[in-house]
XYZ file of N, CA and C in Angstrom:
360
model
N 70.783 -84.959 -61.603
C 70.642 -84.198 -59.607
C 70.178 -82.917 -59.169
N 69.879 -83.141 -58.193
C 69.017 -81.688 -57.832
C 69.501 -81.536 -56.856
N 69.770 -79.395 -56.727
C 71.201 -78.528 -56.453
C 70.820 -78.351 -55.325
N 71.240 -77.366 -54.199
C 70.552 -76.314 -53.684
C 70.798 -75.433 -53.152
N 70.474 -74.483 -52.381
C 71.761 -72.981 -52.565
C 72.532 -72.305 -52.785
N 73.100 -73.625 -52.656
C 75.300 -72.889 -52.478
C 75.394 -73.777 -54.340
N 74.199 -74.305 -54.584
C 74.734 -75.105 -55.971
C 75.610 -76.174 -56.435
N 75.600 -76.709 -54.999
C 76.175 -78.278 -55.093
C 74.966 -79.881 -54.806
N 74.830 -80.397 -54.816
C 74.170 -81.900 -54.651
C 72.683 -81.393 -53.137
N 72.138 -81.368 -53.421
C 70.694 -80.720 -53.177
C 71.128 -82.915 -51.428
N 70.970 -82.307 -49.646
C 71.715 -82.658 -49.291
C 69.894 -83.280 -48.441
N 70.344 -84.971 -47.879
C 68.410 -84.538 -46.903
C 68.383 -84.185 -45.790
N 67.047 -83.335 -45.492
C 66.754 -82.587 -44.550
C 66.678 -83.512 -43.887
N 65.711 -84.601 -43.470
C 65.417 -85.001 -42.794
C 64.475 -86.340 -42.735
N 64.857 -87.661 -42.484
C 64.055 -89.085 -42.806
C 63.328 -89.787 -41.694
N 63.095 -89.136 -40.872
C 62.901 -89.532 -39.153
C 61.905 -88.428 -38.894
N 60.861 -87.598 -38.444
C 60.557 -88.419 -39.284
C 60.309 -87.637 -40.978
N 60.063 -88.791 -41.811
C 60.248 -88.896 -44.332
C 59.946 -87.620 -43.978
N 60.681 -86.470 -44.364
C 59.212 -85.307 -44.499
C 59.764 -84.861 -46.091
N 59.887 -83.724 -46.503
C 59.606 -83.280 -48.091
C 58.093 -83.286 -48.874
N 57.843 -83.106 -49.886
C 56.595 -83.752 -50.754
C 56.094 -84.716 -50.219
N 57.949 -84.791 -50.788
C 57.491 -86.578 -51.311
C 58.106 -87.859 -50.435
N 58.192 -86.909 -49.639
C 58.097 -88.142 -47.594
C 59.622 -88.591 -47.418
N 60.280 -88.497 -48.571
C 61.689 -89.126 -48.871
C 62.989 -88.581 -48.640
N 62.910 -87.566 -47.797
C 63.527 -86.681 -46.233
C 64.585 -85.661 -47.696
N 64.262 -85.304 -48.720
C 64.392 -84.255 -48.787
C 63.026 -83.067 -49.363
N 64.262 -82.388 -49.574
C 62.700 -80.206 -49.963
C 62.748 -80.667 -51.871
N 62.125 -81.307 -52.395
C 62.335 -81.656 -53.561
C 61.227 -81.112 -53.744
N 60.162 -80.766 -54.959
C 58.856 -80.487 -55.545
C 58.135 -80.083 -56.682
N 57.342 -80.418 -56.843
C 56.949 -80.565 -58.822
C 56.050 -80.182 -59.289
N 54.654 -79.870 -60.365
C 54.189 -78.709 -60.178
C 53.221 -78.340 -58.899
N 52.816 -80.303 -58.439
C 51.702 -80.595 -57.958
C 51.431 -79.518 -56.325
N 52.802 -79.485 -56.392
C 52.831 -78.876 -54.710
C 53.264 -77.487 -54.797
N 52.070 -77.786 -54.718
C 50.997 -76.201 -54.548
C 51.735 -75.234 -53.208
N 52.583 -75.673 -52.829
C 52.749 -75.019 -50.919
C 54.312 -74.916 -51.648
N 55.319 -75.662 -52.694
C 56.207 -75.089 -52.841
C 57.468 -75.697 -51.027
N 57.729 -76.987 -51.047
C 58.049 -77.459 -50.169
C 59.692 -77.810 -49.634
N 60.068 -76.384 -50.238
C 61.694 -76.498 -50.051
C 62.663 -75.773 -49.245
N 62.101 -75.278 -48.465
C 62.865 -74.430 -47.683
C 63.221 -76.353 -45.823
N 65.044 -76.639 -45.943
C 65.429 -77.648 -44.906
C 64.739 -76.318 -43.777
N 63.813 -76.600 -43.045
C 64.142 -75.257 -41.672
C 64.085 -76.517 -40.266
N 64.541 -76.378 -38.769
C 65.031 -76.619 -37.878
C 63.764 -75.805 -37.175
N 63.504 -76.912 -36.466
C 62.112 -76.331 -35.440
C 62.494 -75.424 -34.776
N 61.814 -74.313 -33.738
C 61.452 -73.647 -33.151
C 61.221 -73.656 -32.181
N 60.516 -73.362 -31.472
C 58.948 -73.099 -30.258
C 58.163 -72.503 -30.969
N 59.017 -70.533 -31.316
C 58.327 -69.761 -31.682
C 57.261 -69.840 -32.646
N 58.330 -70.452 -33.558
C 58.149 -70.293 -35.028
C 56.817 -72.200 -35.397
N 57.224 -72.942 -34.186
C 55.413 -73.412 -34.391
C 54.774 -72.753 -34.282
N 55.252 -72.049 -32.353
C 53.227 -70.942 -32.921
C 53.485 -70.648 -33.849
N 54.088 -70.347 -33.964
C 53.521 -68.767 -35.236
C 52.481 -69.583 -36.418
N 52.983 -70.595 -36.980
C 52.636 -71.541 -37.634
C 51.589 -71.587 -37.470
N 51.383 -72.666 -36.331
C 49.734 -73.034 -35.649
C 48.329 -71.309 -36.337
N 49.071 -70.126 -35.101
C 48.124 -69.405 -35.970
C 48.246 -68.703 -36.328
N 48.916 -68.991 -37.568
C 48.231 -68.999 -39.381
C 47.216 -70.344 -39.872
N 47.332 -71.200 -38.847
C 46.079 -72.248 -39.655
C 47.642 -73.723 -40.199
N 48.315 -73.232 -39.993
C 49.073 -74.481 -40.461
C 50.062 -75.570 -38.783
N 48.926 -76.016 -38.426
C 49.490 -76.472 -37.210
C 50.566 -77.901 -37.567
N 51.936 -77.438 -37.143
C 52.683 -78.919 -38.169
C 53.239 -79.600 -36.055
N 52.979 -79.435 -34.633
C 53.297 -79.474 -33.517
C 52.210 -81.220 -33.447
N 51.076 -81.159 -33.638
C 49.900 -82.070 -33.531
C 50.303 -82.419 -34.144
N 50.680 -84.100 -33.608
C 50.340 -85.565 -34.258
C 49.422 -86.021 -35.463
N 49.145 -86.643 -36.407
C 48.335 -87.112 -37.224
C 48.047 -88.430 -37.741
N 48.334 -88.794 -36.285
C 48.020 -91.217 -36.843
C 48.133 -91.474 -38.452
N 46.688 -90.356 -38.954
C 46.341 -91.452 -39.764
C 47.627 -91.431 -40.928
N 48.384 -90.710 -41.265
C 49.219 -89.759 -41.929
C 50.342 -89.896 -41.613
N 51.010 -91.497 -41.222
C 51.586 -90.828 -40.106
C 52.366 -89.129 -39.942
N 52.143 -88.816 -39.313
C 52.759 -87.876 -38.931
C 52.557 -88.133 -38.064
N 54.516 -87.172 -36.361
C 54.442 -87.816 -35.497
C 54.290 -85.993 -34.956
N 54.273 -84.916 -35.626
C 54.008 -83.621 -34.424
C 55.672 -83.607 -34.552
N 56.632 -82.424 -34.900
C 57.690 -81.782 -34.491
C 56.860 -80.162 -33.403
N 58.743 -81.078 -32.653
C 59.339 -80.007 -31.299
C 60.495 -79.249 -31.994
N 60.481 -78.095 -31.226
C 61.836 -78.155 -31.401
C 62.667 -78.563 -31.258
N 63.552 -78.243 -32.456
C 65.281 -79.018 -33.050
C 64.425 -79.821 -33.871
N 62.804 -79.788 -34.510
C 62.806 -81.282 -35.431
C 63.138 -80.597 -36.537
N 63.746 -81.144 -38.037
C 64.205 -80.557 -39.179
C 62.779 -80.861 -40.099
N 62.405 -79.827 -40.593
C 61.567 -80.267 -41.569
C 60.762 -79.586 -42.765
N 60.711 -80.319 -44.301
C 60.342 -79.249 -45.234
C 59.465 -78.399 -45.293
N 59.935 -76.752 -45.311
C 59.063 -76.161 -45.059
C 58.332 -75.204 -46.672
N 56.691 -74.800 -46.682
C 57.220 -73.593 -47.669
C 57.821 -73.069 -47.711
N 58.015 -72.147 -49.162
C 59.057 -71.044 -48.860
C 58.176 -69.700 -48.633
N 56.526 -69.728 -48.962
C 56.089 -68.276 -48.465
C 55.796 -68.841 -46.599
N 55.685 -69.621 -46.792
C 55.712 -69.609 -44.869
C 56.345 -69.477 -44.084
N 57.881 -69.619 -44.787
C 59.733 -69.276 -44.485
C 59.723 -67.645 -44.511
N 59.387 -67.056 -45.244
C 59.410 -65.720 -46.106
C 58.436 -65.541 -44.661
N 57.566 -66.006 -44.679
C 55.969 -64.863 -44.014
C 56.905 -65.209 -42.472
N 57.592 -66.134 -42.005
C 58.011 -66.356 -40.604
C 59.050 -64.972 -40.551
N 59.759 -64.793 -41.523
C 61.378 -64.586 -41.536
C 61.183 -62.725 -41.551
N 59.764 -62.920 -41.687
C 59.010 -60.809 -41.652
C 58.657 -60.323 -40.672
N 58.281 -61.698 -39.694
C 57.354 -61.949 -38.770
C 58.435 -61.434 -37.791
N 59.937 -62.557 -37.759
C 60.926 -62.611 -36.928
C 61.125 -63.997 -36.284
N 60.840 -64.672 -36.608
C 60.122 -66.281 -35.799
C 60.806 -67.087 -36.956
N 61.726 -66.366 -37.782
C 61.620 -67.246 -39.273
C 62.499 -68.564 -38.544
N 62.559 -69.790 -38.567
C 63.371 -70.685 -38.511
C 64.565 -71.417 -39.291
N 66.047 -71.435 -38.944
C 66.931 -71.629 -39.014
C 67.076 -72.853 -40.216
N 67.897 -72.623 -41.344
C 67.521 -74.009 -42.294
C 69.162 -73.695 -42.793
N 68.931 -75.307 -43.183
C 69.963 -76.014 -43.268
C 70.411 -76.327 -44.786
N 71.314 -74.409 -46.050
C 71.239 -74.545 -46.417
C 71.549 -75.927 -47.424
N 72.079 -76.840 -46.533
C 72.346 -77.936 -47.894
C 71.146 -79.118 -48.566
N 70.362 -78.191 -47.649
C 69.350 -78.827 -47.641
C 68.137 -78.659 -48.863
N 68.181 -76.832 -49.207
C 67.422 -76.458 -48.504
C 67.378 -76.218 -51.177
N 66.569 -76.354 -51.350
C 66.556 -76.751 -52.839
C 66.883 -75.583 -53.356
N 67.819 -75.580 -54.731
C 68.197 -73.808 -55.525
C 66.912 -73.538 -55.265
N 65.988 -73.962 -55.947
C 64.557 -73.289 -56.446
C 64.037 -72.277 -55.731
N 64.510 -72.246 -53.782
C 64.405 -71.255 -53.137
C 64.878 -69.982 -53.906
N 65.335 -70.189 -53.984
C 66.439 -68.756 -54.879
C 65.880 -67.964 -56.105
N 64.615 -68.440 -56.304
C 63.692 -68.008 -57.340
C 62.683 -66.806 -56.385
N 62.588 -67.077 -55.241
C 61.955 -65.930 -54.086
C 62.650 -65.168 -53.126
N 63.772 -66.213 -52.870
C 64.382 -64.906 -51.853
C 65.464 -65.012 -51.875
N 66.366 -64.504 -51.609
C 67.900 -64.825 -51.857
C 68.628 -65.722 -51.022
N 70.145 -65.630 -51.488
C 70.617 -66.656 -50.600
C 71.369 -65.465 -49.510
N 71.148 -64.166 -49.533
C 72.352 -63.376 -48.569
C 71.219 -62.775 -47.170
N 69.311 -63.173 -47.302
C 68.821 -63.758 -46.687
C 69.007 -64.739 -45.815
N 68.659 -66.043 -46.560
C 68.964 -66.986 -46.169
C 70.217 -67.466 -45.405
N 70.754 -67.418 -45.560
C 72.243 -66.699 -44.710
C 72.711 -66.734 -43.539
N 71.523 -64.834 -43.596
C 71.092 -64.673 -42.216
C 70.747 -65.484 -41.209
N 70.282 -66.292 -41.249
C 69.198 -67.516 -40.965
C 70.275 -68.937 -40.887
N 70.671 -69.641 -41.189
C 72.149 -70.196 -40.822
C 71.882 -70.914 -39.926
N 71.550 -72.813 -40.594
C 72.203 -73.092 -39.037
C 73.677 -73.875 -39.238
N 74.522 -73.863 -37.746
C 75.349 -74.375 -38.821
C 75.219 -75.307 -37.055
N 76.574 -76.340 -37.631
C 77.005 -77.525 -37.207
C 78.088 -77.833 -36.242
C-alpha cells in the first residue's frame, strides 16, 4: 500500500483526465520517473502561466497523448521540483495532502505542504 504525506493510504488525485506518471489517477512514482510526479495539486491560472513560462505548458491540449490541457481547478500530479520552484516564486497551487505521495517529504516539509493545503 502506498502512503501519503499524512501517513495514511494514498488517495487518487484525478482520473478525468487520468493523471500521474502511470496515468492511473495516483501521484505515484518509480525510478524511471525523472520528474517525480508525486504532488496532487489543484491548478490555478497563475501556476499554469508560471509553468508555461518555464517550458512546461500544461494548458495546451495534446490529443495524440490523450491530454486535454488543464484549466484552473483541474487536479494534476506535479513534479515535486516544479511545485517547490513555484512555491518559492509565490505561485504554488494548492495541494491535496491525501493524494500526495509520502515521498514528497524527502524534498519538502509537511509544514510547508500544509501551508498550501486544499480544504474541501
